GROMACS .gro file of C-alpha atoms in nm:
model
  137
    1MET     CA    1  -0.961   5.146   0.070
    2THR     CA    2  -0.843   4.888   0.330
    3SER     CA    3  -0.756   4.952   0.693
    4TYR     CA    4  -0.488   4.832   0.854
    5SER     CA    5  -0.604   4.653   1.179
    6PRO     CA    6  -0.282   4.544   1.410
    7SER     CA    7  -0.340   4.260   1.600
    8PRO     CA    8  -0.406   4.200   1.966
    9ALA     CA    9  -0.041   4.097   2.039
   10GLU     CA   10   0.110   4.411   1.868
   11ARG     CA   11  -0.090   4.624   2.047
   12GLY     CA   12   0.049   4.502   2.337
   13GLN     CA   13  -0.264   4.307   2.436
   14ASP     CA   14  -0.356   3.931   2.514
   15PRO     CA   15  -0.578   3.782   2.224
   16SER     CA   16  -0.909   3.698   2.289
   17VAL     CA   17  -1.024   3.351   2.343
   18GLY     CA   18  -1.188   3.395   1.988
   19GLU     CA   19  -0.866   3.453   1.850
   20LEU     CA   20  -0.704   3.223   2.019
   21LEU     CA   21  -0.931   2.977   1.908
   22SER     CA   22  -0.975   3.056   1.571
   23VAL     CA   23  -0.608   2.990   1.539
   24VAL     CA   24  -0.611   2.693   1.664
   25THR     CA   25  -0.890   2.571   1.416
   26SER     CA   26  -0.680   2.726   1.175
   27ASP     CA   27  -0.388   2.497   1.267
   28ILE     CA   28  -0.599   2.179   1.354
   29GLN     CA   29  -0.733   2.230   0.938
   30THR     CA   30  -0.377   2.295   0.814
   31LEU     CA   31  -0.256   1.970   1.044
   32PHE     CA   32  -0.554   1.717   0.860
   33ARG     CA   33  -0.476   1.876   0.493
   34GLN     CA   34  -0.130   1.743   0.576
   35GLU     CA   35  -0.182   1.444   0.705
   36ILE     CA   36  -0.416   1.409   0.386
   37GLU     CA   37  -0.157   1.461   0.163
   38LEU     CA   38   0.062   1.229   0.342
   39ALA     CA   39  -0.129   0.946   0.279
   40ARG     CA   40  -0.194   1.055  -0.053
   41ALA     CA   41   0.188   1.052  -0.056
   42GLU     CA   42   0.215   0.734   0.069
   43ILE     CA   43  -0.002   0.537  -0.134
   44GLN     CA   44   0.060   0.690  -0.461
   45GLN     CA   45   0.465   0.544  -0.353
   46GLU     CA   46   0.353   0.231  -0.253
   47ALA     CA   47   0.142   0.205  -0.539
   48THR     CA   48   0.378   0.256  -0.791
   49LYS     CA   49   0.652   0.029  -0.668
   50ALA     CA   50   0.374  -0.234  -0.651
   51GLY     CA   51   0.304  -0.137  -1.020
   52LYS     CA   52   0.687  -0.164  -1.165
   53ALA     CA   53   0.731  -0.489  -0.929
   54ALA     CA   54   0.470  -0.626  -1.106
   55GLY     CA   55   0.545  -0.609  -1.451
   56LEU     CA   56   0.941  -0.719  -1.412
   57TYR     CA   57   0.683  -1.007  -1.212
   58GLY     CA   58   0.479  -1.051  -1.560
   59GLY     CA   59   0.787  -1.053  -1.785
   60ALA     CA   60   0.928  -1.307  -1.561
   61GLY     CA   61   0.625  -1.516  -1.561
   62PHE     CA   62   0.611  -1.516  -1.973
   63ALA     CA   63   0.973  -1.567  -1.994
   64GLY     CA   64   0.940  -1.866  -1.738
   65TYR     CA   65   0.597  -1.961  -1.901
   66MET     CA   66   0.789  -2.022  -2.240
   67VAL     CA   67   1.088  -2.219  -2.086
   68LEU     CA   68   0.842  -2.461  -1.912
   69LEU     CA   69   0.672  -2.504  -2.198
   70PHE     CA   70   0.962  -2.634  -2.455
   71LEU     CA   71   1.053  -2.845  -2.089
   72SER     CA   72   0.773  -2.987  -2.051
   73LEU     CA   73   0.734  -3.057  -2.439
   74ALA     CA   74   1.107  -3.267  -2.342
   75ALA     CA   75   0.907  -3.432  -2.131
   76VAL     CA   76   0.620  -3.582  -2.288
   77LEU     CA   77   0.907  -3.689  -2.575
   78GLY     CA   78   1.147  -3.837  -2.361
   79LEU     CA   79   0.860  -4.032  -2.180
   80ALA     CA   80   0.752  -4.114  -2.566
   81ASN     CA   81   1.039  -4.321  -2.596
   82VAL     CA   82   0.980  -4.595  -2.334
   83MET     CA   83   0.593  -4.561  -2.284
   84ASP     CA   84   0.314  -4.455  -2.511
   85GLY     CA   85   0.267  -4.083  -2.623
   86GLY     CA   86  -0.083  -4.031  -2.465
   87TRP     CA   87   0.034  -4.152  -2.123
   88ALA     CA   88   0.346  -3.932  -2.117
   89SER     CA   89   0.151  -3.640  -2.189
   90LEU     CA   90  -0.076  -3.704  -1.879
   91ILE     CA   91   0.184  -3.763  -1.639
   92VAL     CA   92   0.341  -3.431  -1.769
   93THR     CA   93  -0.005  -3.242  -1.748
   94ALA     CA   94  -0.037  -3.458  -1.380
   95VAL     CA   95   0.306  -3.268  -1.245
   96TRP     CA   96   0.166  -2.957  -1.378
   97ALA     CA   97  -0.105  -2.937  -1.178
   98VAL     CA   98   0.053  -3.034  -0.840
   99VAL     CA   99   0.302  -2.746  -0.880
  100ALA     CA  100   0.030  -2.523  -0.993
  101ALA     CA  101  -0.204  -2.615  -0.685
  102VAL     CA  102   0.116  -2.581  -0.425
  103LEU     CA  103   0.205  -2.256  -0.623
  104TYR     CA  104  -0.178  -2.077  -0.626
  105GLN     CA  105  -0.167  -2.237  -0.215
  106ARG     CA  106   0.141  -2.005  -0.114
  107GLY     CA  107   0.043  -1.735  -0.339
  108ARG     CA  108  -0.365  -1.690  -0.124
  109THR     CA  109  -0.121  -1.716   0.244
  110ARG     CA  110   0.099  -1.411   0.120
  111MET     CA  111  -0.171  -1.226  -0.025
  112ARG     CA  112  -0.357  -1.220   0.324
  113THR     CA  113  -0.060  -1.077   0.449
  114VAL     CA  114  -0.089  -0.740   0.254
  115SER     CA  115  -0.213  -0.440   0.376
  116PRO     CA  116  -0.359  -0.190   0.180
  117LYS     CA  117  -0.394   0.113   0.455
  118PRO     CA  118  -0.114   0.294   0.515
  119GLU     CA  119  -0.005   0.222   0.834
  120GLN     CA  120   0.240   0.535   0.912
  121THR     CA  121  -0.049   0.808   0.859
  122VAL     CA  122  -0.274   0.616   1.067
  123GLU     CA  123  -0.041   0.576   1.329
  124SER     CA  124   0.027   0.984   1.309
  125MET     CA  125  -0.360   1.054   1.331
  126LYS     CA  126  -0.430   0.843   1.590
  127GLU     CA  127  -0.132   1.050   1.768
  128ASN     CA  128  -0.276   1.379   1.646
  129ALA     CA  129  -0.641   1.302   1.768
  130GLU     CA  130  -0.479   1.189   2.083
  131TRP     CA  131  -0.287   1.530   2.081
  132ALA     CA  132  -0.628   1.680   2.037
  133ARG     CA  133  -0.871   1.578   2.296
  134HIS     CA  134  -0.589   1.638   2.563
  135PRO     CA  135  -0.339   1.878   2.436
  136THR     CA  136  -0.156   1.896   2.827
  137LYS     CA  137  -0.009   1.540   2.837
   0.00000   0.00000   0.00000
């Protein structure tokens, strides 16, 4: 049989330091668990958005590749009317090499701006840690 033991507040007494410390520790543990859940949800949400965007980019890239393939073929055949076919192919290839180099550089520059850490959660954790150090401020 379990006996019911009223809390000090129910008995009209002030809680002891140990009981207060226990409550604070429990609250801090709950707070940190919630922060971890927030970080997990934030990362999952961003990963889902990135995955969908990547799929769309992939489809657009393939369609663009097909367009450019046939456009390049048309350019080679058009240039072959005024010069040797080998030189025409080399010119179109050189143009595509320049385009590839420019796109690579732009993509590399943009990739450097991507931040993999959950910014909101980091800020929130910093605020929580500061409050835990100085709860009266």
